[in-house]
Amino acid sequence: NDLSDDADYAQQSTSNSDSSRRSGPVVFVKDNVAIHPTQYASERISGRLRLIKQTTSLFMTWIPYKGQSSHSRIPEKDRILYSIRAVSFAEIRSLHRHTSLGRQYIIVVLSSGLAYPSLYFYNGGVREFLATIKQHVLLVRSADDANVFLVNDLQDPLQRSLSSLELPWAVHVSNGTPPLSPFSSDENHGSISEILSDRGHPRQKVHDPARDISIQVLEKFSLVTKFARDTTSQLFGEIDAFSRNERKPQIQPAPVRDERDTKLESVDSVPVTADPFEVDKISLVWGKPRQPPLGFDEWTIFLDSEGRITDSDSLRKRIFYGGVEHGLRKEVWKFLLGFHAYDSTYAEREYLSVTKKLEYETIKCQWKNISAEQAKRFTKFRERKGLIEKDVVRTDRSISFYDGDDNPNVSLLHDILLTYSFYNFDLGYCQGMSDLLAPILFVMRDEVESFWCFVSLMERLGPNFNRDQSGMHSQLFALSKLVEILDSPLHNYFKQADCLNYFFCFRWILIQFKREFSYDSILRMWEVLWTYYLSEHFQLYVCVAILKRYRKKIIGEQMDFDTLLKFINELSGSIELDGILRDAEALCICAGENGAACIPPGTPPSLPFESTYSED
């Protein structure tokens, strides 16, 4: 299990040993090491990776480049938020080496079971990185996976390794059971029997006929704890110190030890302070009353003689406050989802519909023409097809549109999802997608239009299903910061109760509150979210509004993580939509620029750069 049998390490061991003795406190430096906060290559953030020796401790830092040194389209003030600041190898459990598209990257997994974003070595250097670490800390190869290296592993490697981890952050497993990801749906569907909580005891599997297996898996995945405290607590609080530390040749270890000592304090010693803002004591008067839904007569006022929408800002504002009459949704949703451009004419939309129909049929034929013999030798196709077949038969079967045996609408769900897996080979099909498609097909009543509207929606929500979980990571992080500025007592309680991960909101964000409201209400909710009127991340303010509404009960009953997760899930169907939307609007206005600054760039459901509304 020693690194000496690794070719990469063996080639560099001697040279690195000499250089480390000469280089002083900084024992390793590598430029052009990048992270990918979004799925777009143009938004990668490049920076400098350093290993720093301070007395007997080894620290790792990654600082993004400033000014002209970076080619990222993300502003410098936002790039700074992703800094990795002086993490001690005493807090690191393992290093995972992987290769993607010919480039190697490293996943640094903390003792908590969480991890930093993947570090991509665009100019090589992984072998030097590992060899340098080997000289200063105990680093051994996992017995289960040759690409997993355990840090300071003094116990049984079989119990300490996370060799099956293939994600940039993962479930913490205290008894050695390998964590499994709900996003690796092609490989792992149906194979997850039980995931243990980080408290070291098995969670009892609760049978709920109203919740399908895929959502149960996602809920069990939400047993991660210490998310914000262990991985992101310093990102915002130490921005001012960023430039000072960048100029210094070494890292002072004292702050790291102080923070670690603070984490060991008793839960009871962390007070729940009074809320200085006390939003809920002064009625949320900023939220405007809801209006009647947009009707056909009013809709025509927004159109010119050729069918162009003359004032998209006013239209989106109108829909934000009132929604759309159901009979009009089929037409309006195509604009909200980006299938039709606001400035398109009747003729242009008709032409687009014809061309998109042909394009859809071409993609669909790719899998329709696969013979049984071909399918035997096409494992990925069989797996995806099997997953979709299992999921669609239990999606929204409580409404008449999808009810009954041999329902043709269920078959349409199947065909659209399988076609999408061929349209987007990289993402494929993941659990939860059927929940997002079903209401769209219910409104559109057309296979082709539903497909392209779903494609547009996945352009925004796709990162939620990425294998590296970047979308969920950034949204839960942003949610934790929003609660901190909008409801400090609740934030402080979550801190003392070890609930700063906010994974009890996982289902809300992943499928956009689909399970929390009635079908009619969720259609109205999605219309509000898709307008992007006040914020393209309005879903996060909805989360804050719901949590704030039940704050007194949460704190009063001293809910721990398991109790809180159960309570949140039992809210399904009992949340009043209009009041929550009004509260979320008030909180969004109240947070203002401070709230926007809490949300990392590229956080879903950000529009693709080239698709952002021109009017904005």
Coordinates of C-alpha atoms in Angstrom, one line a residue:
N1 CA 0.0 0.0 0.0
D2 CA 3.0 2.3 0.0
L3 CA 3.4 4.9 -2.7
S4 CA 6.7 3.5 -3.8
D5 CA 4.9 1.1 -6.2
D6 CA 3.4 4.1 -8.0
A7 CA 5.2 4.9 -11.2
D8 CA 4.3 8.6 -11.0
Y9 CA 5.7 8.8 -7.5
A10 CA 8.8 6.8 -8.2
Q11 CA 9.9 9.1 -11.1
Q12 CA 9.7 12.2 -9.0
S13 CA 10.6 11.2 -5.5
T14 CA 14.3 12.0 -5.5
S15 CA 14.1 15.3 -7.3
N16 CA 11.3 16.5 -5.1
S17 CA 13.2 15.5 -2.0
D18 CA 16.1 17.8 -3.0
S19 CA 13.9 20.7 -4.0
S20 CA 11.8 20.6 -0.8
R21 CA 14.9 21.0 1.3
R22 CA 15.9 24.1 -0.6
S23 CA 12.5 25.8 -1.0
G24 CA 11.9 26.7 2.6
P25 CA 8.3 27.0 3.9
V26 CA 6.7 26.7 0.5
V27 CA 7.6 23.1 -0.6
F28 CA 5.4 22.9 -3.7
V29 CA 4.0 25.5 -6.1
K30 CA 1.9 24.7 -9.3
D31 CA 0.4 27.3 -11.6
N32 CA -2.6 26.9 -13.9
V33 CA -4.5 24.6 -11.5
A34 CA -8.2 25.2 -12.1
I35 CA -11.6 24.5 -10.7
H36 CA -14.9 24.3 -12.6
P37 CA -17.7 26.1 -10.7
T38 CA -20.1 25.6 -13.6
Q39 CA -20.4 23.2 -16.5
Y40 CA -19.0 25.8 -18.9
A41 CA -15.3 25.5 -19.8
S42 CA -15.1 29.3 -20.3
E43 CA -16.0 29.8 -16.7
R44 CA -13.2 27.7 -15.2
I45 CA -11.1 29.5 -12.6
S46 CA -7.4 29.1 -12.7
G47 CA -5.1 29.7 -9.8
R48 CA -1.9 28.7 -7.9
L49 CA -1.7 25.6 -5.7
R50 CA 0.8 25.6 -2.9
L51 CA 2.0 23.2 -0.2
I52 CA 3.4 25.1 2.8
K53 CA 5.4 23.5 5.7
Q54 CA 5.0 25.3 9.0
T55 CA 6.9 23.6 11.9
T56 CA 5.6 20.0 11.8
S57 CA 2.4 20.7 9.9
L58 CA 1.7 20.7 6.2
F59 CA -0.9 23.1 4.7
M60 CA -2.5 23.4 1.3
T61 CA -3.7 26.6 -0.3
W62 CA -5.3 27.3 -3.7
I63 CA -5.7 31.0 -4.6
P64 CA -7.3 32.2 -7.9
Y65 CA -5.3 34.5 -10.1
K66 CA -6.0 38.2 -10.1
G67 CA -6.5 40.6 -12.9
Q68 CA -5.0 39.7 -16.3
S69 CA -3.6 36.4 -15.0
S70 CA -7.1 34.8 -15.3
H71 CA -9.0 34.1 -18.5
S72 CA -12.3 33.3 -16.7
R73 CA -15.4 35.3 -17.4
I74 CA -16.2 35.2 -13.7
P75 CA -15.5 38.6 -12.0
E76 CA -12.5 38.7 -9.7
K77 CA -14.6 39.5 -6.7
D78 CA -16.5 36.3 -7.3
R79 CA -13.4 34.2 -8.1
I80 CA -12.0 35.0 -4.6
L81 CA -14.9 33.2 -3.0
Y82 CA -13.5 29.9 -4.2
S83 CA -10.2 30.3 -2.5
I84 CA -8.9 27.3 -0.5
R85 CA -7.2 28.9 2.5
A86 CA -4.6 27.1 4.6
V87 CA -6.2 23.7 5.1
S88 CA -4.1 21.4 7.3
F89 CA -3.4 17.9 6.2
A90 CA -4.4 16.9 9.7
E91 CA -8.0 17.7 8.5
I92 CA -7.7 15.7 5.2
R93 CA -8.7 12.1 5.0
S94 CA -7.7 11.1 1.4
L95 CA -6.7 12.3 -2.0
H96 CA -8.4 10.9 -5.1
R97 CA -6.7 10.9 -8.5
H98 CA -8.8 10.8 -11.6
T99 CA -8.5 11.5 -15.3
S100 CA -11.0 13.3 -17.5
L101 CA -10.5 14.0 -21.2
G102 CA -6.8 13.4 -20.8
R103 CA -6.4 15.8 -17.9
Q104 CA -5.7 14.6 -14.4
Y105 CA -7.5 16.1 -11.4
I106 CA -7.4 15.6 -7.6
I107 CA -10.3 15.5 -5.2
V108 CA -9.3 16.4 -1.6
V109 CA -11.6 14.7 0.8
L110 CA -11.8 16.1 4.4
S111 CA -12.1 14.1 7.6
S112 CA -15.7 15.1 7.7
G113 CA -16.3 13.2 4.4
L114 CA -16.8 16.4 2.4
A115 CA -14.4 17.8 -0.1
Y116 CA -13.3 20.8 -2.0
P117 CA -14.1 21.3 -5.7
S118 CA -11.9 19.1 -8.0
L119 CA -8.5 20.6 -8.8
Y120 CA -7.6 20.2 -12.5
F121 CA -3.9 20.1 -13.3
Y122 CA -4.0 21.6 -16.8
N123 CA -0.1 21.6 -17.1
G124 CA 0.5 18.3 -15.4
G125 CA 2.0 18.1 -11.9
V126 CA -0.1 15.5 -10.1
R127 CA 2.9 13.2 -9.6
E128 CA 5.0 16.0 -8.1
F129 CA 2.1 17.0 -5.9
L130 CA 1.6 13.5 -4.5
A131 CA 5.4 12.9 -4.1
T132 CA 5.8 16.2 -2.2
I133 CA 3.0 15.3 0.2
K134 CA 4.5 11.9 0.8
Q135 CA 7.7 13.5 2.1
H136 CA 5.8 15.4 4.8
V137 CA 2.8 13.3 5.9
L138 CA 2.0 9.6 6.0
L139 CA 0.4 8.8 2.6
V140 CA -0.5 5.3 1.6
R141 CA -2.5 3.8 -1.2
S142 CA -5.9 2.4 -0.5
A143 CA -6.2 -1.3 -0.6
D144 CA -9.5 -1.0 -2.5
D145 CA -8.6 1.6 -5.2
A146 CA -5.1 2.3 -6.6
N147 CA -6.2 5.9 -7.3
V148 CA -7.1 6.7 -3.7
F149 CA -4.4 7.8 -1.3
L150 CA -5.1 7.8 2.4
V151 CA -3.6 10.6 4.6
N152 CA -2.3 9.9 8.1
D153 CA -4.2 6.6 8.0
L154 CA -3.2 4.9 11.2
Q155 CA -6.2 2.5 11.4
D156 CA -7.4 -0.2 9.2
P157 CA -7.3 1.2 5.7
L158 CA -10.4 -0.8 4.8
Q159 CA -12.4 1.2 7.3
R160 CA -10.9 4.5 6.6
S161 CA -10.9 4.6 2.8
L162 CA -13.5 6.2 0.6
S163 CA -12.3 4.2 -2.4
S164 CA -15.6 4.3 -4.1
L165 CA -15.9 8.0 -3.9
E166 CA -16.1 9.6 -7.3
L167 CA -17.5 12.9 -6.3
P168 CA -16.0 16.3 -5.1
W169 CA -17.9 15.9 -1.8
A170 CA -19.6 12.8 -0.4
V171 CA -21.5 11.2 2.4
H172 CA -19.5 10.7 5.5
V173 CA -19.6 7.0 6.4
S174 CA -18.4 6.1 9.9
N175 CA -18.3 2.3 9.6
G176 CA -16.5 1.8 6.3
T177 CA -19.6 1.3 4.1
P178 CA -18.8 3.0 0.8
P179 CA -21.0 6.0 0.0
L180 CA -23.1 6.0 -3.1
S181 CA -24.3 8.9 -5.1
P182 CA -27.9 9.5 -6.2
F183 CA -26.4 11.1 -9.3
S184 CA -24.6 8.1 -10.6
S185 CA -28.0 6.8 -11.6
D186 CA -26.9 4.9 -14.6
E187 CA -24.7 2.6 -12.5
N188 CA -26.2 2.6 -9.1
H189 CA -30.0 2.7 -9.5
G190 CA -31.6 0.1 -7.3
S191 CA -28.4 -0.9 -5.6
I192 CA -28.6 1.4 -2.5
S193 CA -30.0 -0.5 0.4
E194 CA -29.0 1.7 3.3
I195 CA -26.7 4.7 3.8
L196 CA -25.5 5.4 7.3
S197 CA -25.6 8.8 9.0
D198 CA -22.5 10.5 10.2
R199 CA -23.5 9.9 13.7
G200 CA -22.5 6.3 13.4
H201 CA -25.9 4.6 13.6
P202 CA -28.1 3.2 10.8
R203 CA -31.1 5.3 9.8
Q204 CA -34.4 3.4 9.8
K205 CA -35.8 3.2 6.3
V206 CA -39.3 4.7 6.4
H207 CA -41.8 3.3 3.9
D208 CA -43.8 6.1 2.3
P209 CA -45.9 5.0 -0.6
A210 CA -46.3 8.6 -1.8
R211 CA -42.6 8.9 -2.3
D212 CA -40.8 6.9 -5.0
I213 CA -37.5 5.1 -4.6
S214 CA -35.4 7.8 -6.3
I215 CA -36.5 10.5 -3.9
Q216 CA -35.9 8.1 -0.9
V217 CA -32.4 7.7 -2.1
L218 CA -31.9 11.4 -2.4
E219 CA -33.3 11.9 1.1
K220 CA -30.9 9.3 2.5
F221 CA -28.1 11.1 0.7
S222 CA -29.0 14.2 2.7
L223 CA -27.5 12.8 5.9
V224 CA -24.3 14.7 5.3
T225 CA -23.4 17.1 8.2
K226 CA -21.0 19.9 8.9
F227 CA -21.2 21.1 5.3
A228 CA -20.8 24.8 5.8
R229 CA -18.7 24.7 9.0
D230 CA -16.0 22.3 7.6
T231 CA -15.7 23.4 4.0
T232 CA -16.9 27.0 3.5
S233 CA -16.9 28.8 6.8
Q234 CA -13.9 30.9 6.0
L235 CA -14.7 31.8 2.3
F236 CA -16.8 34.9 3.1
G237 CA -15.5 35.8 6.5
E238 CA -11.8 36.1 5.4
I239 CA -12.1 37.8 2.1
D240 CA -10.5 40.9 3.5
A241 CA -7.5 38.9 4.7
F242 CA -7.0 37.3 1.2
S243 CA -4.7 39.9 -0.2
R244 CA -2.6 40.1 3.0
N245 CA -2.0 36.3 3.1
E246 CA -1.3 36.1 -0.6
R247 CA 1.7 38.4 -0.1
K248 CA 3.1 36.4 2.8
P249 CA 5.5 33.5 2.1
Q250 CA 4.1 31.3 4.9
I251 CA 0.9 30.5 6.6
Q252 CA 0.5 31.1 10.4
P253 CA -0.9 27.9 11.9
A254 CA -2.5 29.6 14.9
P255 CA -5.8 30.6 13.3
V256 CA -6.2 27.0 12.0
R257 CA -5.8 25.6 15.5
D258 CA -8.1 28.2 17.0
E259 CA -10.8 27.2 14.5
R260 CA -10.4 23.6 15.2
D261 CA -10.6 24.2 19.0
T262 CA -13.8 26.1 18.4
K263 CA -15.3 23.2 16.6
L264 CA -14.7 21.0 19.7
E265 CA -16.7 23.3 22.0
S266 CA -19.9 21.8 23.5
V267 CA -23.0 22.3 21.5
D268 CA -24.7 23.8 24.5
S269 CA -22.0 26.6 24.7
V270 CA -23.1 28.1 21.4
P271 CA -25.8 30.7 22.2
V272 CA -28.8 31.5 19.9
T273 CA -28.6 35.2 19.7
A274 CA -31.5 37.6 19.2
D275 CA -32.3 38.5 15.6
P276 CA -31.2 42.1 15.1
F277 CA -33.4 42.5 12.1
E278 CA -36.5 40.6 13.4
V279 CA -38.1 40.4 10.0
D280 CA -41.0 38.4 11.2
K281 CA -41.9 40.8 14.0
I282 CA -42.6 43.6 11.6
S283 CA -45.0 42.2 9.0
L284 CA -43.3 41.5 5.7
V285 CA -44.9 44.5 4.1
W286 CA -42.7 44.5 1.0
G287 CA -44.3 41.5 -0.4
K288 CA -47.1 42.5 -2.7
P289 CA -50.5 40.7 -2.8
R290 CA -50.9 38.1 -5.5
Q291 CA -52.9 39.1 -8.6
P292 CA -55.3 37.1 -10.8
P293 CA -53.6 35.0 -13.4
L294 CA -52.7 36.4 -16.8
G295 CA -55.6 35.7 -19.2
F296 CA -56.0 35.6 -23.0
D297 CA -57.3 39.2 -23.4
E298 CA -54.4 40.6 -21.4
W299 CA -51.9 38.4 -23.2
T300 CA -52.7 39.8 -26.6
I301 CA -51.9 43.3 -25.3
F302 CA -48.3 42.2 -25.0
L303 CA -48.1 41.2 -28.6
D304 CA -47.6 43.4 -31.7
S305 CA -49.2 42.7 -35.1
E306 CA -46.5 40.2 -36.0
G307 CA -46.5 38.3 -32.7
R308 CA -43.5 39.9 -31.0
I309 CA -43.7 40.5 -27.3
T310 CA -43.3 44.3 -26.9
D311 CA -42.3 44.5 -23.3
S312 CA -40.9 41.3 -21.9
D313 CA -40.0 42.9 -18.5
S314 CA -43.6 43.9 -17.9
L315 CA -44.8 40.5 -19.0
R316 CA -42.4 38.7 -16.6
K317 CA -43.4 41.0 -13.8
R318 CA -47.1 40.3 -14.5
I319 CA -46.5 36.6 -14.4
F320 CA -44.4 36.8 -11.3
Y321 CA -47.3 38.4 -9.3
G322 CA -50.2 36.4 -10.9
G323 CA -49.1 33.4 -12.9
V324 CA -50.9 32.3 -16.0
E325 CA -54.3 30.9 -16.7
H326 CA -54.0 27.2 -17.4
G327 CA -55.3 27.3 -20.9
L328 CA -52.7 29.9 -21.8
R329 CA -49.7 28.1 -20.3
K330 CA -49.0 26.0 -23.3
E331 CA -48.1 29.2 -25.2
V332 CA -46.6 31.3 -22.5
W333 CA -44.3 28.6 -21.0
K334 CA -42.5 28.3 -24.3
F335 CA -41.3 31.9 -23.8
L336 CA -40.5 31.5 -20.1
L337 CA -38.4 28.4 -20.8
G338 CA -36.6 29.9 -23.8
F339 CA -38.0 27.7 -26.5
H340 CA -39.3 30.9 -28.2
A341 CA -37.5 34.2 -28.1
Y342 CA -39.5 37.2 -26.9
D343 CA -38.8 39.1 -30.1
S344 CA -39.8 36.2 -32.4
T345 CA -42.7 36.6 -34.8
Y346 CA -45.6 34.3 -35.5
A347 CA -43.8 33.2 -38.7
E348 CA -40.5 32.6 -37.1
R349 CA -42.1 30.5 -34.4
E350 CA -43.9 28.4 -36.9
Y351 CA -40.8 27.8 -38.8
L352 CA -38.9 26.9 -35.6
S353 CA -41.6 24.4 -34.7
V354 CA -41.2 22.6 -38.0
T355 CA -37.4 22.4 -37.8
K356 CA -37.4 21.3 -34.2
K357 CA -39.9 18.6 -35.0
L358 CA -37.6 17.2 -37.6
E359 CA -34.6 17.5 -35.3
Y360 CA -36.4 15.7 -32.5
E361 CA -37.5 12.8 -34.9
T362 CA -33.9 12.4 -36.0
I363 CA -32.6 12.1 -32.4
K364 CA -35.4 9.8 -31.5
C365 CA -34.7 7.5 -34.4
Q366 CA -31.2 7.0 -33.0
W367 CA -32.5 4.8 -30.2
K368 CA -35.7 3.6 -31.9
N369 CA -33.5 1.9 -34.6
I370 CA -31.3 0.0 -32.1
S371 CA -32.1 -3.7 -32.7
A372 CA -32.3 -6.2 -29.9
E373 CA -28.9 -7.6 -31.0
Q374 CA -27.3 -4.2 -30.9
A375 CA -28.8 -3.5 -27.4
K376 CA -27.1 -6.7 -26.1
R377 CA -23.8 -5.0 -26.8
F378 CA -24.8 -1.5 -25.7
T379 CA -24.7 -1.6 -21.9
K380 CA -25.2 2.1 -21.4
F381 CA -28.3 2.1 -23.5
R382 CA -29.8 -0.8 -21.6
E383 CA -29.1 0.8 -18.3
R384 CA -30.6 4.1 -19.1
K385 CA -33.6 2.6 -20.8
G386 CA -34.2 0.4 -17.7
L387 CA -33.9 3.4 -15.3
I388 CA -36.4 5.4 -17.3
E389 CA -38.8 2.5 -17.5
K390 CA -38.7 2.1 -13.7
D391 CA -39.1 5.8 -13.0
V392 CA -41.9 6.9 -15.4
V393 CA -44.4 4.3 -14.1
R394 CA -44.2 5.9 -10.7
T395 CA -44.2 9.5 -11.7
D396 CA -47.3 11.6 -10.9
R397 CA -49.6 8.6 -11.1
S398 CA -52.0 10.3 -8.7
I399 CA -53.2 12.7 -11.4
S400 CA -55.6 11.4 -14.1
F401 CA -53.2 12.5 -16.9
Y402 CA -50.8 9.8 -15.9
D403 CA -53.1 7.4 -14.1
G404 CA -54.0 3.9 -15.2
D405 CA -52.3 1.0 -16.9
D406 CA -50.9 1.3 -20.4
N407 CA -51.3 5.1 -20.2
P408 CA -50.0 6.7 -23.5
N409 CA -48.8 9.7 -21.6
V410 CA -46.5 7.6 -19.5
S411 CA -45.1 6.2 -22.8
L412 CA -44.5 9.8 -24.0
L413 CA -42.6 10.5 -20.8
H414 CA -40.4 7.4 -21.5
D415 CA -39.8 8.4 -25.1
I416 CA -38.9 12.0 -24.3
L417 CA -36.5 11.1 -21.5
L418 CA -34.8 8.4 -23.5
T419 CA -34.5 10.8 -26.5
Y420 CA -33.0 13.4 -24.1
S421 CA -30.4 10.9 -23.0
F422 CA -29.3 10.7 -26.6
Y423 CA -29.5 14.4 -27.1
N424 CA -27.2 15.0 -24.1
F425 CA -24.9 12.0 -23.9
D426 CA -22.8 13.4 -21.1
L427 CA -25.6 14.0 -18.7
G428 CA -27.8 11.2 -19.9
Y429 CA -30.7 10.3 -17.5
C430 CA -30.7 10.9 -13.8
Q431 CA -33.3 10.3 -11.1
G432 CA -35.5 13.3 -10.6
M433 CA -35.6 14.3 -14.3
S434 CA -39.0 12.6 -14.7
D435 CA -40.4 14.8 -12.0
L436 CA -39.3 17.9 -13.9
L437 CA -40.6 16.7 -17.2
A438 CA -44.0 15.4 -16.1
P439 CA -45.6 18.9 -15.5
I440 CA -44.3 20.2 -18.8
L441 CA -45.9 17.4 -20.7
F442 CA -49.1 17.8 -18.7
V443 CA -49.2 21.5 -19.9
M444 CA -47.9 21.1 -23.5
R445 CA -49.8 17.9 -24.4
D446 CA -47.3 17.6 -27.3
E447 CA -44.2 15.4 -27.4
V448 CA -41.9 17.6 -29.5
E449 CA -42.7 20.8 -27.7
S450 CA -42.4 19.1 -24.3
F451 CA -39.0 17.8 -25.3
W452 CA -37.5 21.1 -26.3
C453 CA -39.0 22.9 -23.3
F454 CA -37.4 20.2 -21.1
V455 CA -34.1 20.8 -23.0
S456 CA -34.3 24.5 -22.1
L457 CA -35.1 23.7 -18.5
M458 CA -32.1 21.3 -18.2
E459 CA -29.8 24.0 -19.6
R460 CA -30.5 25.8 -16.4
L461 CA -31.0 22.9 -13.9
G462 CA -28.6 20.4 -15.5
P463 CA -25.8 21.2 -12.9
N464 CA -28.1 19.8 -10.2
F465 CA -27.6 16.4 -11.7
N466 CA -23.9 16.7 -12.6
R467 CA -21.7 13.9 -11.3
D468 CA -19.5 16.5 -9.5
Q469 CA -22.7 17.9 -7.8
S470 CA -21.5 21.4 -8.4
G471 CA -25.0 22.7 -8.8
M472 CA -26.3 21.4 -5.5
H473 CA -23.1 22.3 -3.7
S474 CA -23.3 26.0 -4.8
Q475 CA -27.0 26.3 -4.0
L476 CA -26.8 24.8 -0.5
F477 CA -23.8 27.0 0.2
A478 CA -25.7 30.1 -1.0
L479 CA -28.7 29.1 1.1
S480 CA -26.6 28.9 4.2
K481 CA -25.3 32.4 3.7
L482 CA -28.7 33.8 3.0
V483 CA -30.2 32.3 6.2
E484 CA -27.2 33.8 8.0
I485 CA -28.0 37.3 6.9
L486 CA -31.8 37.0 6.9
D487 CA -32.5 35.0 10.0
S488 CA -29.5 34.9 12.4
P489 CA -31.3 33.1 15.2
L490 CA -32.1 30.2 12.9
H491 CA -28.6 30.2 11.5
N492 CA -27.1 30.1 15.0
Y493 CA -29.5 27.3 16.0
F494 CA -28.5 25.3 12.9
K495 CA -24.9 25.9 13.8
Q496 CA -25.3 24.6 17.4
A497 CA -27.4 21.7 16.2
D498 CA -24.8 20.7 13.6
C499 CA -27.3 21.3 10.7
L500 CA -25.4 23.8 8.7
N501 CA -25.3 21.5 5.7
Y502 CA -28.9 22.4 4.8
F503 CA -29.3 19.0 3.2
F504 CA -32.8 18.8 4.6
C505 CA -33.6 21.3 1.7
F506 CA -32.0 18.9 -0.8
R507 CA -35.3 17.7 -2.3
W508 CA -36.7 21.3 -2.5
I509 CA -33.9 22.5 -4.7
L510 CA -33.3 19.4 -6.7
I511 CA -36.8 19.1 -8.2
Q512 CA -37.9 22.7 -7.5
F513 CA -40.4 22.0 -4.7
K514 CA -42.3 19.5 -6.8
R515 CA -43.2 17.4 -3.8
E516 CA -44.1 20.2 -1.5
F517 CA -47.2 21.7 -3.2
S518 CA -50.3 20.5 -5.0
Y519 CA -50.0 20.1 -8.8
D520 CA -51.8 23.3 -9.6
S521 CA -49.7 25.2 -7.0
I522 CA -46.4 23.8 -8.4
L523 CA -47.3 25.0 -11.9
R524 CA -47.8 28.5 -10.5
M525 CA -44.6 28.2 -8.4
W526 CA -42.5 27.2 -11.5
E527 CA -44.0 30.1 -13.5
V528 CA -42.8 32.5 -10.8
L529 CA -39.3 31.0 -10.7
W530 CA -39.0 31.0 -14.5
T531 CA -39.7 34.7 -14.8
Y532 CA -36.4 35.6 -13.1
Y533 CA -38.1 38.9 -12.2
L534 CA -36.5 39.7 -8.9
S535 CA -33.7 37.1 -9.0
E536 CA -32.8 34.1 -11.1
H537 CA -32.2 32.4 -7.8
F538 CA -35.6 33.1 -6.3
Q539 CA -35.9 29.4 -5.3
L540 CA -33.3 30.1 -2.6
Y541 CA -35.4 32.9 -1.1
V542 CA -38.4 30.5 -1.2
C543 CA -36.4 28.1 0.9
V544 CA -35.5 30.8 3.4
A545 CA -39.2 31.9 3.6
I546 CA -40.3 28.4 4.4
L547 CA -37.6 27.9 7.1
K548 CA -38.4 31.3 8.6
R549 CA -42.1 30.5 8.8
Y550 CA -41.4 27.4 10.9
R551 CA -38.4 28.9 12.8
K552 CA -40.1 29.0 16.2
K553 CA -41.2 25.4 16.0
I554 CA -37.8 24.2 14.8
I555 CA -35.9 26.0 17.6
G556 CA -38.7 25.5 20.2
E557 CA -38.6 21.8 19.8
Q558 CA -34.8 21.6 19.6
M559 CA -34.9 19.6 16.5
D560 CA -31.7 17.7 15.6
F561 CA -30.9 16.8 12.1
D562 CA -32.9 13.6 11.8
T563 CA -36.0 15.2 13.4
L564 CA -35.6 18.3 11.2
L565 CA -35.4 16.1 8.1
K566 CA -38.5 14.2 9.1
F567 CA -40.3 17.5 9.9
I568 CA -39.4 19.1 6.5
N569 CA -40.6 16.1 4.6
E570 CA -43.9 16.0 6.5
L571 CA -44.5 19.6 5.4
S572 CA -45.3 18.3 1.9
G573 CA -48.8 19.4 0.9
S574 CA -49.3 21.7 3.8
I575 CA -47.4 24.8 2.7
E576 CA -49.5 27.8 1.6
L577 CA -48.1 29.0 -1.7
D578 CA -49.2 32.6 -1.9
G579 CA -48.0 33.5 1.5
I580 CA -44.6 31.9 0.9
L581 CA -44.2 33.7 -2.4
R582 CA -45.0 37.0 -0.7
D583 CA -42.5 36.3 2.1
A584 CA -39.8 35.2 -0.4
E585 CA -40.3 38.4 -2.4
A586 CA -39.9 40.5 0.8
L587 CA -36.8 38.6 1.8
C588 CA -35.3 39.0 -1.6
I589 CA -35.9 42.8 -1.6
C590 CA -34.6 43.0 1.9
A591 CA -31.4 41.1 1.2
G592 CA -30.7 43.3 -1.9
E593 CA -27.1 43.3 -3.0
N594 CA -25.9 41.6 0.1
G595 CA -28.1 38.6 -0.8
A596 CA -26.9 38.6 -4.4
A597 CA -23.3 38.6 -3.2
C598 CA -23.9 35.4 -1.2
I599 CA -24.6 33.4 -4.4
P600 CA -21.5 32.1 -6.2
P601 CA -21.4 32.8 -9.9
G602 CA -22.7 30.0 -12.1
T603 CA -25.1 28.8 -9.4
P604 CA -28.2 27.1 -11.0
P605 CA -30.6 28.0 -12.4
S606 CA -28.4 30.6 -14.0
L607 CA -29.2 31.0 -17.7
P608 CA -26.5 30.0 -20.1
F609 CA -24.3 33.0 -20.9
E610 CA -25.5 33.3 -24.5
S611 CA -29.2 32.9 -23.6
T612 CA -29.5 35.7 -21.0
Y613 CA -32.4 38.0 -21.8
S614 CA -31.1 40.8 -24.1
E615 CA -33.5 43.2 -22.4
D616 CA -31.7 42.8 -19.1

